[in-house]
CSV table of N, CA and C in Angstrom, one decimal:
chain,number,residue,atom,x,y,z
A,1,ALA,N,40.9,-17.6,62.7
A,1,ALA,CA,39.6,-17.7,63.3
A,1,ALA,C,38.5,-17.9,62.3
A,2,PRO,N,38.5,-17.2,61.2
A,2,PRO,CA,37.3,-17.4,60.2
A,2,PRO,C,37.3,-18.8,59.7
A,3,VAL,N,38.4,-19.5,59.5
A,3,VAL,CA,38.4,-20.8,59.0
A,3,VAL,C,37.9,-21.8,60.1
A,4,LEU,N,38.3,-21.5,61.4
A,4,LEU,CA,37.8,-22.3,62.5
A,4,LEU,C,36.3,-22.2,62.6
A,5,VAL,N,35.8,-21.0,62.5
A,5,VAL,CA,34.3,-20.8,62.5
A,5,VAL,C,33.7,-21.5,61.4
A,6,ALA,N,34.2,-21.4,60.2
A,6,ALA,CA,33.6,-22.1,59.0
A,6,ALA,C,33.6,-23.6,59.2
A,7,ALA,N,34.7,-24.1,59.8
A,7,ALA,CA,34.8,-25.5,60.0
A,7,ALA,C,33.8,-26.0,61.1
A,8,VAL,N,33.7,-25.2,62.2
A,8,VAL,CA,32.7,-25.6,63.2
A,8,VAL,C,31.3,-25.5,62.7
A,9,LEU,N,31.0,-24.4,61.9
A,9,LEU,CA,29.6,-24.3,61.4
A,9,LEU,C,29.4,-25.4,60.4
A,10,ASN,N,30.4,-25.8,59.6
A,10,ASN,CA,30.2,-26.9,58.6
A,10,ASN,C,29.9,-28.2,59.4
A,11,PHE,N,30.6,-28.5,60.4
A,11,PHE,CA,30.4,-29.7,61.1
A,11,PHE,C,29.0,-29.7,61.9
A,12,ALA,N,28.7,-28.5,62.4
A,12,ALA,CA,27.4,-28.4,63.1
A,12,ALA,C,26.3,-28.7,62.1
A,13,SER,N,26.4,-28.2,60.9
A,13,SER,CA,25.4,-28.5,59.9
A,13,SER,C,25.4,-29.9,59.4
A,14,VAL,N,26.5,-30.6,59.5
A,14,VAL,CA,26.6,-31.9,59.0
A,14,VAL,C,25.8,-32.8,59.8
A,15,GLY,N,26.1,-32.8,61.1
A,15,GLY,CA,25.3,-33.7,62.0
A,15,GLY,C,25.5,-35.1,61.7
A,16,VAL,N,24.9,-36.0,62.5
A,16,VAL,CA,24.9,-37.4,62.2
A,16,VAL,C,23.4,-37.8,62.2
A,17,TRP,N,22.6,-37.0,61.6
A,17,TRP,CA,21.2,-37.3,61.5
A,17,TRP,C,21.0,-38.3,60.4
A,18,ALA,N,20.4,-39.4,60.8
A,18,ALA,CA,20.1,-40.4,59.8
A,18,ALA,C,18.9,-40.0,59.0
A,19,LEU,N,18.8,-40.7,57.8
A,19,LEU,CA,17.6,-40.5,57.1
A,19,LEU,C,16.5,-41.1,58.0
A,20,GLU,N,15.3,-40.5,58.0
A,20,GLU,CA,14.2,-40.9,58.8
A,20,GLU,C,13.9,-42.4,58.6
A,21,SER,N,14.1,-42.8,57.3
A,21,SER,CA,13.8,-44.2,57.0
A,21,SER,C,14.7,-45.2,57.7
A,22,ASP,N,15.9,-44.8,58.1
A,22,ASP,CA,16.8,-45.7,58.8
A,22,ASP,C,16.2,-46.3,60.0
A,23,GLN,N,15.5,-45.6,60.8
A,23,GLN,CA,14.9,-46.1,62.0
A,23,GLN,C,13.9,-47.2,61.7
A,24,ASP,N,13.3,-47.2,60.6
A,24,ASP,CA,12.3,-48.2,60.2
A,24,ASP,C,12.9,-49.4,59.6
A,25,GLN,N,14.1,-49.4,59.3
A,25,GLN,CA,14.8,-50.5,58.6
A,25,GLN,C,15.2,-51.6,59.6
A,26,GLN,N,15.3,-52.8,59.1
A,26,GLN,CA,15.7,-53.9,60.0
A,26,GLN,C,17.2,-53.8,60.2
A,27,VAL,N,17.7,-54.3,61.3
A,27,VAL,CA,19.1,-54.2,61.6
A,27,VAL,C,19.7,-55.6,61.3
A,28,VAL,N,20.8,-55.6,60.5
A,28,VAL,CA,21.5,-56.9,60.1
A,28,VAL,C,22.9,-56.8,60.8
A,29,VAL,N,23.1,-57.8,61.6
A,29,VAL,CA,24.5,-57.8,62.3
A,29,VAL,C,25.1,-59.1,61.9
A,30,GLU,N,26.3,-59.1,61.4
A,30,GLU,CA,27.1,-60.3,61.1
A,30,GLU,C,28.4,-60.3,61.9
A,31,ALA,N,28.8,-61.4,62.3
A,31,ALA,CA,30.1,-61.6,63.1
A,31,ALA,C,30.5,-63.0,63.1
A,32,ASP,N,31.8,-63.2,63.5
A,32,ASP,CA,32.3,-64.6,63.6
A,32,ASP,C,31.7,-65.3,64.8
A,33,GLU,N,31.3,-64.6,65.8
A,33,GLU,CA,30.8,-65.2,67.0
A,33,GLU,C,29.8,-64.3,67.7
A,34,VAL,N,28.8,-64.9,68.3
A,34,VAL,CA,27.8,-64.1,69.1
A,34,VAL,C,27.5,-64.7,70.4
A,35,VAL,N,27.5,-63.9,71.5
A,35,VAL,CA,27.1,-64.4,72.8
A,35,VAL,C,25.9,-63.5,73.2
A,36,MET,N,24.8,-64.2,73.6
A,36,MET,CA,23.6,-63.5,74.0
A,36,MET,C,23.2,-63.9,75.5
A,37,ASP,N,23.0,-62.8,76.3
A,37,ASP,CA,22.5,-63.0,77.6
A,37,ASP,C,21.1,-62.5,77.7
A,38,PHE,N,20.1,-63.3,77.7
A,38,PHE,CA,18.7,-62.9,77.7
A,38,PHE,C,18.3,-62.3,79.0
A,39,ASN,N,19.0,-62.7,80.1
A,39,ASN,CA,18.7,-62.1,81.4
A,39,ASN,C,19.1,-60.7,81.5
A,40,THR,N,20.2,-60.3,81.0
A,40,THR,CA,20.7,-58.9,81.1
A,40,THR,C,20.4,-58.1,79.9
A,41,GLY,N,20.0,-58.7,78.8
A,41,GLY,CA,19.8,-58.0,77.5
A,41,GLY,C,21.0,-57.6,76.8
A,42,GLU,N,22.1,-58.2,77.2
A,42,GLU,CA,23.4,-57.9,76.5
A,42,GLU,C,23.7,-58.9,75.4
A,43,ARG,N,24.2,-58.4,74.3
A,43,ARG,CA,24.6,-59.2,73.2
A,43,ARG,C,26.0,-58.8,72.8
A,44,ILE,N,26.9,-59.7,72.6
A,44,ILE,CA,28.3,-59.4,72.3
A,44,ILE,C,28.6,-60.1,71.0
A,45,TYR,N,29.0,-59.3,70.0
A,45,TYR,CA,29.4,-59.9,68.7
A,45,TYR,C,30.9,-59.7,68.5
A,46,ARG,N,31.6,-60.7,68.1
A,46,ARG,CA,33.1,-60.7,68.0
A,46,ARG,C,33.6,-61.2,66.7
A,47,GLY,N,34.6,-60.5,66.2
A,47,GLY,CA,35.3,-60.9,65.0
A,47,GLY,C,34.6,-60.5,63.7
A,48,ASN,N,35.2,-59.5,63.0
A,48,ASN,CA,34.7,-59.1,61.7
A,48,ASN,C,33.2,-58.7,61.8
A,49,VAL,N,32.9,-57.8,62.7
A,49,VAL,CA,31.5,-57.4,63.0
A,49,VAL,C,31.1,-56.4,61.9
A,50,SER,N,29.9,-56.6,61.4
A,50,SER,CA,29.4,-55.6,60.4
A,50,SER,C,27.9,-55.4,60.8
A,51,VAL,N,27.5,-54.1,60.8
A,51,VAL,CA,26.1,-53.8,61.1
A,51,VAL,C,25.6,-52.9,60.0
A,52,GLU,N,24.4,-53.2,59.6
A,52,GLU,CA,23.7,-52.4,58.6
A,52,GLU,C,22.3,-52.1,59.0
A,53,GLN,N,21.9,-50.8,58.9
A,53,GLN,CA,20.5,-50.4,59.1
A,53,GLN,C,20.3,-49.2,58.3
A,54,GLY,N,19.6,-49.4,57.2
A,54,GLY,CA,19.4,-48.3,56.3
A,54,GLY,C,20.7,-47.7,55.8
A,55,THR,N,21.0,-46.4,56.0
A,55,THR,CA,22.3,-45.9,55.6
A,55,THR,C,23.4,-46.0,56.6
A,56,ILE,N,23.0,-46.6,57.8
A,56,ILE,CA,24.0,-46.7,58.9
A,56,ILE,C,24.9,-48.0,58.6
A,57,ARG,N,26.2,-47.8,58.8
A,57,ARG,CA,27.1,-49.0,58.7
A,57,ARG,C,28.1,-48.9,59.9
A,58,ILE,N,28.3,-50.0,60.6
A,58,ILE,CA,29.3,-50.0,61.6
A,58,ILE,C,30.2,-51.2,61.3
A,59,LEU,N,31.5,-51.0,61.3
A,59,LEU,CA,32.5,-52.1,61.2
A,59,LEU,C,33.3,-52.1,62.5
A,60,ALA,N,33.6,-53.2,63.1
A,60,ALA,CA,34.3,-53.3,64.3
A,60,ALA,C,34.8,-54.7,64.5
A,61,ASP,N,35.7,-54.8,65.5
A,61,ASP,CA,36.2,-56.1,65.9
A,61,ASP,C,35.3,-56.8,66.9
A,62,GLU,N,34.7,-55.9,67.8
A,62,GLU,CA,33.7,-56.3,68.8
A,62,GLU,C,32.6,-55.3,68.9
A,63,LEU,N,31.4,-55.8,69.1
A,63,LEU,CA,30.3,-54.9,69.3
A,63,LEU,C,29.4,-55.5,70.5
A,64,GLN,N,29.2,-54.6,71.5
A,64,GLN,CA,28.3,-55.0,72.6
A,64,GLN,C,27.0,-54.2,72.4
A,65,LEU,N,25.9,-54.8,72.5
A,65,LEU,CA,24.6,-54.2,72.4
A,65,LEU,C,23.9,-54.4,73.7
A,66,PHE,N,23.3,-53.4,74.3
A,66,PHE,CA,22.6,-53.4,75.6
A,66,PHE,C,21.1,-53.1,75.3
A,67,TYR,N,20.2,-54.0,75.6
A,67,TYR,CA,18.8,-53.9,75.4
A,67,TYR,C,18.0,-53.8,76.7
A,68,ASP,N,16.9,-53.0,76.7
A,68,ASP,CA,15.9,-53.1,77.7
A,68,ASP,C,14.7,-53.6,77.1
A,69,GLU,N,14.4,-54.9,77.3
A,69,GLU,CA,13.4,-55.7,76.6
A,69,GLU,C,13.8,-55.7,75.1
A,70,GLU,N,13.0,-55.2,74.3
A,70,GLU,CA,13.4,-55.2,72.8
A,70,GLU,C,14.0,-53.9,72.3
A,71,ARG,N,14.2,-52.9,73.2
A,71,ARG,CA,14.6,-51.6,72.8
A,71,ARG,C,16.1,-51.5,73.1
A,72,LEU,N,16.9,-51.1,72.0
A,72,LEU,CA,18.3,-50.9,72.1
A,72,LEU,C,18.6,-49.6,72.9
A,73,GLU,N,19.3,-49.7,74.0
A,73,GLU,CA,19.7,-48.6,74.8
A,73,GLU,C,21.0,-48.0,74.4
A,74,ARG,N,22.0,-48.9,74.3
A,74,ARG,CA,23.3,-48.4,73.9
A,74,ARG,C,24.1,-49.5,73.2
A,75,ALA,N,25.2,-49.0,72.5
A,75,ALA,CA,26.1,-50.0,71.8
A,75,ALA,C,27.5,-49.5,72.0
A,76,ILE,N,28.4,-50.4,72.1
A,76,ILE,CA,29.8,-50.1,72.2
A,76,ILE,C,30.6,-50.9,71.1
A,77,ALA,N,31.2,-50.2,70.1
A,77,ALA,CA,31.9,-50.8,69.1
A,77,ALA,C,33.4,-50.6,69.4
A,78,LYS,N,34.2,-51.7,69.2
A,78,LYS,CA,35.6,-51.6,69.5
A,78,LYS,C,36.4,-52.1,68.3
A,79,GLY,N,37.5,-51.4,68.0
A,79,GLY,CA,38.4,-51.8,67.0
A,79,GLY,C,39.5,-52.7,67.6
A,80,LYS,N,40.4,-53.1,66.8
A,80,LYS,CA,41.5,-53.8,67.4
A,80,LYS,C,42.8,-53.0,67.1
A,81,LYS,N,43.8,-53.3,67.7
A,81,LYS,CA,45.0,-52.5,67.6
A,81,LYS,C,45.4,-52.3,66.1
A,82,GLY,N,45.5,-51.1,65.7
A,82,GLY,CA,45.9,-50.7,64.4
A,82,GLY,C,44.7,-50.6,63.4
A,83,LYS,N,43.5,-51.0,63.9
A,83,LYS,CA,42.3,-51.0,63.0
A,83,LYS,C,41.1,-50.5,63.9
A,84,PRO,N,40.8,-49.2,63.7
A,84,PRO,CA,39.7,-48.7,64.5
A,84,PRO,C,38.3,-49.1,64.1
A,85,ALA,N,37.4,-48.9,65.0
A,85,ALA,CA,36.0,-49.2,64.6
A,85,ALA,C,35.5,-48.0,63.7
A,86,VAL,N,34.6,-48.3,62.9
A,86,VAL,CA,34.1,-47.3,61.9
A,86,VAL,C,32.6,-47.2,62.0
A,87,PHE,N,32.1,-45.9,62.0
A,87,PHE,CA,30.6,-45.6,62.0
A,87,PHE,C,30.4,-44.8,60.8
A,88,ARG,N,29.4,-45.1,60.0
A,88,ARG,CA,29.1,-44.4,58.8
A,88,ARG,C,27.6,-44.2,58.7
A,89,GLN,N,27.2,-43.0,58.3
A,89,GLN,CA,25.8,-42.7,58.3
A,89,GLN,C,25.5,-41.6,57.3
A,90,ARG,N,24.4,-41.6,56.5
A,90,ARG,CA,24.0,-40.6,55.6
A,90,ARG,C,23.1,-39.6,56.3
A,91,PRO,N,23.5,-38.4,56.5
A,91,PRO,CA,22.7,-37.4,57.1
A,91,PRO,C,21.5,-37.0,56.2
A,92,GLU,N,20.4,-36.6,56.8
A,92,GLU,CA,19.2,-36.2,56.1
A,92,GLU,C,19.6,-35.0,55.2
A,93,GLY,N,19.2,-35.1,53.9
A,93,GLY,CA,19.4,-34.0,53.0
A,93,GLY,C,20.8,-33.9,52.5
A,94,LYS,N,21.7,-34.8,52.8
A,94,LYS,CA,23.1,-34.7,52.3
A,94,LYS,C,23.4,-35.8,51.2
A,95,THR,N,24.4,-35.6,50.4
A,95,THR,CA,24.7,-36.6,49.4
A,95,THR,C,25.9,-37.4,49.7
A,96,THR,N,26.7,-37.0,50.8
A,96,THR,CA,27.8,-37.8,51.2
A,96,THR,C,27.6,-38.3,52.7
A,97,ASP,N,28.3,-39.4,53.0
A,97,ASP,CA,28.2,-39.9,54.4
A,97,ASP,C,29.1,-39.2,55.3
A,98,VAL,N,28.7,-39.2,56.6
A,98,VAL,CA,29.5,-38.8,57.7
A,98,VAL,C,30.2,-40.1,58.2
A,99,VAL,N,31.5,-40.1,58.3
A,99,VAL,CA,32.3,-41.2,58.7
A,99,VAL,C,33.0,-40.9,60.0
A,100,GLY,N,32.8,-41.7,61.1
A,100,GLY,CA,33.5,-41.5,62.3
A,100,GLY,C,34.3,-42.7,62.7
A,101,ILE,N,35.5,-42.5,63.2
A,101,ILE,CA,36.4,-43.6,63.6
A,101,ILE,C,36.9,-43.4,64.9
A,102,GLY,N,37.2,-44.5,65.6
A,102,GLY,CA,37.9,-44.4,66.9
A,102,GLY,C,38.1,-45.9,67.4
A,103,GLN,N,39.1,-46.0,68.3
A,103,GLN,CA,39.3,-47.4,68.8
A,103,GLN,C,38.0,-47.9,69.5
A,104,LYS,N,37.2,-46.9,70.0
A,104,LYS,CA,36.0,-47.2,70.7
A,104,LYS,C,34.9,-46.2,70.3
A,105,ILE,N,33.8,-46.7,69.9
A,105,ILE,CA,32.6,-45.9,69.6
A,105,ILE,C,31.5,-46.3,70.4
A,106,GLU,N,30.9,-45.3,71.2
A,106,GLU,CA,29.8,-45.6,72.0
A,106,GLU,C,28.6,-44.8,71.5
A,107,LEU,N,27.5,-45.6,71.3
A,107,LEU,CA,26.2,-45.0,70.8
A,107,LEU,C,25.2,-45.1,72.0
A,108,ASP,N,24.7,-43.9,72.4
A,108,ASP,CA,23.7,-43.9,73.5
A,108,ASP,C,22.4,-43.6,72.7
A,109,GLU,N,21.6,-44.6,72.5
A,109,GLU,CA,20.4,-44.5,71.8
A,109,GLU,C,19.3,-43.7,72.5
A,110,VAL,N,19.4,-43.7,73.9
A,110,VAL,CA,18.4,-43.1,74.7
A,110,VAL,C,18.6,-41.6,74.7
A,111,ARG,N,19.8,-41.1,74.9
A,111,ARG,CA,20.1,-39.7,74.9
A,111,ARG,C,20.6,-39.2,73.5
A,112,ASN,N,20.7,-40.1,72.5
A,112,ASN,CA,21.0,-39.7,71.1
A,112,ASN,C,22.4,-39.0,71.1
A,113,ILE,N,23.4,-39.7,71.6
A,113,ILE,CA,24.8,-39.2,71.7
A,113,ILE,C,25.7,-40.3,71.1
A,114,VAL,N,26.7,-39.9,70.3
A,114,VAL,CA,27.7,-40.8,69.8
A,114,VAL,C,29.0,-40.3,70.2
A,115,THR,N,29.9,-41.2,70.9
A,115,THR,CA,31.2,-40.8,71.4
A,115,THR,C,32.3,-41.6,70.7
A,116,PHE,N,33.2,-40.9,70.1
A,116,PHE,CA,34.4,-41.6,69.4
A,116,PHE,C,35.6,-41.3,70.3
A,117,THR,N,36.3,-42.4,70.7
A,117,THR,CA,37.5,-42.2,71.6
A,117,THR,C,38.7,-42.9,71.0
A,118,HIS,N,39.9,-42.4,71.5
A,118,HIS,CA,41.2,-43.0,71.1
A,118,HIS,C,41.4,-42.8,69.6
A,119,GLU,N,42.1,-41.7,69.3
A,119,GLU,CA,42.4,-41.4,67.9
A,119,GLU,C,41.1,-41.1,67.1
A,120,ALA,N,40.2,-40.3,67.7
A,120,ALA,CA,38.9,-40.1,67.1
A,120,ALA,C,39.0,-39.2,65.9
A,121,ASN,N,38.2,-39.4,64.9
A,121,ASN,CA,38.1,-38.6,63.7
A,121,ASN,C,36.7,-38.7,63.1
A,122,VAL,N,36.2,-37.5,62.8
A,122,VAL,CA,34.9,-37.5,62.1
A,122,VAL,C,35.1,-36.7,60.8
A,123,ARG,N,34.6,-37.2,59.7
A,123,ARG,CA,34.7,-36.5,58.4
A,123,ARG,C,33.5,-36.6,57.6
A,124,GLN,N,33.4,-35.6,56.7
A,124,GLN,CA,32.4,-35.7,55.6
A,124,GLN,C,33.0,-35.1,54.4
A,125,GLY,N,33.2,-35.9,53.3
A,125,GLY,CA,33.9,-35.4,52.2
A,125,GLY,C,35.3,-35.1,52.6
A,126,GLN,N,35.8,-33.9,52.3
A,126,GLN,CA,37.2,-33.5,52.6
A,126,GLN,C,37.3,-32.8,53.9
A,127,ASP,N,36.1,-32.5,54.6
A,127,ASP,CA,36.1,-31.8,55.9
A,127,ASP,C,36.3,-32.9,57.0
A,128,SER,N,37.2,-32.6,58.0
A,128,SER,CA,37.4,-33.5,59.0
A,128,SER,C,37.7,-32.8,60.3
A,129,ILE,N,37.5,-33.5,61.4
A,129,ILE,CA,37.9,-33.0,62.7
A,129,ILE,C,38.4,-34.2,63.5
A,130,GLU,N,39.5,-34.0,64.2
A,130,GLU,CA,40.1,-35.1,65.0
A,130,GLU,C,40.5,-34.7,66.4
A,131,GLY,N,40.6,-35.6,67.3
A,131,GLY,CA,41.0,-35.3,68.6
A,131,GLY,C,41.1,-36.6,69.4
A,132,ASP,N,41.4,-36.5,70.7
A,132,ASP,CA,41.4,-37.7,71.5
A,132,ASP,C,40.1,-38.3,71.7
A,133,SER,N,39.0,-37.4,71.8
A,133,SER,CA,37.7,-37.9,71.8
A,133,SER,C,36.7,-36.9,71.2
A,134,ILE,N,35.7,-37.4,70.6
A,134,ILE,CA,34.7,-36.5,70.0
A,134,ILE,C,33.3,-37.0,70.5
A,135,VAL,N,32.6,-36.1,71.1
A,135,VAL,CA,31.2,-36.4,71.6
A,135,VAL,C,30.3,-35.6,70.8
A,136,TYR,N,29.4,-36.3,70.1
A,136,TYR,CA,28.4,-35.6,69.3
A,136,TYR,C,27.0,-35.9,69.9
A,137,ASP,N,26.4,-34.8,70.3
A,137,ASP,CA,25.1,-34.8,70.9
A,137,ASP,C,24.1,-34.5,69.8
A,138,MET,N,23.5,-35.5,69.2
A,138,MET,CA,22.6,-35.3,68.1
A,138,MET,C,21.3,-34.6,68.5
A,139,ALA,N,20.8,-34.8,69.8
A,139,ALA,CA,19.6,-34.2,70.3
A,139,ALA,C,19.8,-32.6,70.4
A,140,ARG,N,21.0,-32.2,70.8
A,140,ARG,CA,21.2,-30.8,71.0
A,140,ARG,C,22.0,-30.2,69.8
A,141,ASP,N,22.4,-31.0,68.9
A,141,ASP,CA,23.2,-30.6,67.7
A,141,ASP,C,24.5,-29.8,68.2
A,142,THR,N,25.2,-30.5,69.1
A,142,THR,CA,26.5,-30.0,69.5
A,142,THR,C,27.6,-31.0,69.4
A,143,MET,N,28.8,-30.6,69.3
A,143,MET,CA,29.9,-31.5,69.2
A,143,MET,C,31.0,-30.9,70.2
A,144,LYS,N,31.6,-31.9,71.0
A,144,LYS,CA,32.6,-31.5,71.9
A,144,LYS,C,33.9,-32.4,71.5
A,145,VAL,N,35.0,-31.7,71.3
A,145,VAL,CA,36.2,-32.4,70.9
A,145,VAL,C,37.2,-32.2,72.0
A,146,ARG,N,37.8,-33.2,72.5
A,146,ARG,CA,38.7,-33.1,73.7
A,146,ARG,C,40.1,-33.6,73.3
A,147,GLY,N,41.1,-33.0,74.0
A,147,GLY,CA,42.5,-33.4,73.7
A,147,GLY,C,43.0,-32.5,72.6
A,148,THR,N,44.1,-32.9,72.0
A,148,THR,CA,44.7,-32.2,70.9
A,148,THR,C,43.8,-32.3,69.7
A,149,THR,N,43.4,-31.2,69.2
A,149,THR,CA,42.3,-31.2,68.1
A,149,THR,C,42.9,-30.6,66.9
A,150,ARG,N,42.4,-31.1,65.7
A,150,ARG,CA,42.8,-30.6,64.5
A,150,ARG,C,41.6,-30.6,63.6
A,151,THR,N,41.3,-29.4,62.9
A,151,THR,CA,40.2,-29.3,62.0
A,151,THR,C,40.7,-29.0,60.7
A,152,THR,N,40.2,-29.7,59.6
A,152,THR,CA,40.6,-29.4,58.3
A,152,THR,C,39.3,-29.2,57.5
A,153,VAL,N,39.3,-28.1,56.7
A,153,VAL,CA,38.2,-27.8,55.9
A,153,VAL,C,38.6,-27.8,54.4
A,154,THR,N,37.6,-27.9,53.5
A,154,THR,CA,37.9,-28.0,52.1
A,154,THR,C,38.4,-26.6,51.6
A,155,PRO,N,39.2,-26.6,50.5
A,155,PRO,CA,39.7,-25.4,50.0
A,155,PRO,C,38.5,-24.4,49.6
A,156,GLU,N,37.3,-25.0,49.2
A,156,GLU,CA,36.2,-24.2,48.9
A,156,GLU,C,35.7,-23.4,50.1
A,157,ALA,N,35.7,-24.0,51.3
A,157,ALA,CA,35.2,-23.3,52.5
A,157,ALA,C,36.3,-22.3,52.9
A,158,ALA,N,37.6,-22.7,52.7
A,158,ALA,CA,38.6,-21.7,53.0
A,158,ALA,C,38.6,-20.5,52.1
A,159,ALA,N,38.3,-20.7,50.8
A,159,ALA,CA,38.3,-19.6,49.9
A,159,ALA,C,37.2,-18.6,50.2
A,160,SER,N,36.1,-19.1,50.8
A,160,SER,CA,35.0,-18.2,51.1
A,160,SER,C,35.4,-17.3,52.3
A,161,THR,N,36.4,-17.7,53.1
A,161,THR,CA,36.9,-16.9,54.2
A,161,THR,C,38.2,-16.2,53.9
A,162,GLY,N,38.8,-16.5,52.8
A,162,GLY,CA,40.0,-15.8,52.4
A,162,GLY,C,41.2,-16.3,53.1
A,163,THR,N,41.2,-17.5,53.6
A,163,THR,CA,42.4,-18.0,54.3
A,163,THR,C,42.7,-19.4,53.8
A,164,SER,N,43.8,-20.0,54.3
A,164,SER,CA,44.2,-21.3,53.8
A,164,SER,C,43.2,-22.4,54.2
A,165,GLY,N,43.3,-23.5,53.6
A,165,GLY,CA,42.3,-24.6,53.8
A,165,GLY,C,42.6,-25.4,55.0
A,166,ARG,N,43.4,-25.0,55.9
A,166,ARG,CA,43.7,-25.8,57.1
A,166,ARG,C,43.7,-25.0,58.3
A,167,SER,N,43.1,-25.5,59.3
A,167,SER,CA,43.1,-24.8,60.6
A,167,SER,C,43.5,-25.8,61.7
A,168,ARG,N,44.1,-25.3,62.7
A,168,ARG,CA,44.5,-26.2,63.8
A,168,ARG,C,44.2,-25.5,65.1
A,169,MET,N,43.4,-26.2,66.0
A,169,MET,CA,43.2,-25.6,67.3
A,169,MET,C,43.7,-26.6,68.3
A,170,VAL,N,44.3,-26.0,69.4
A,170,VAL,CA,44.9,-26.8,70.4
A,170,VAL,C,44.3,-26.3,71.7
């Protein structure tokens, strides 16, 4: 239990808070193909999709962006079989990135929630948590992991609790 608490507290403190400057940076999206529907505000990027905005990086096979006028409301990144989508971001005040993967990653820009599904994994450095899905509510600073879940913490965190460096919760 102490390792589990340490792991949960560590991830709660990690967050997926971008550097404040990320929001002010331009978004660069590259892909093999793009389809834009100006009536609905939907844009679909396909094939070797790469997104950069400040410290944020997204790699995917397909990315759907949904806009309300010029404001991004949500995004859905999808991997392809055997190669998940990847979301990477540098949290405010941290020196290492948070990296989240899943076959599908949904970003709700309005509610400030990121959801990783299908073999989901979120890690920072050697600390990681995995499950069938991971829902990170950045506005409330909460994380919900569903399905079979495994949490791994660094040996340093485990040493501070006097237990092994690995914890498993089901």
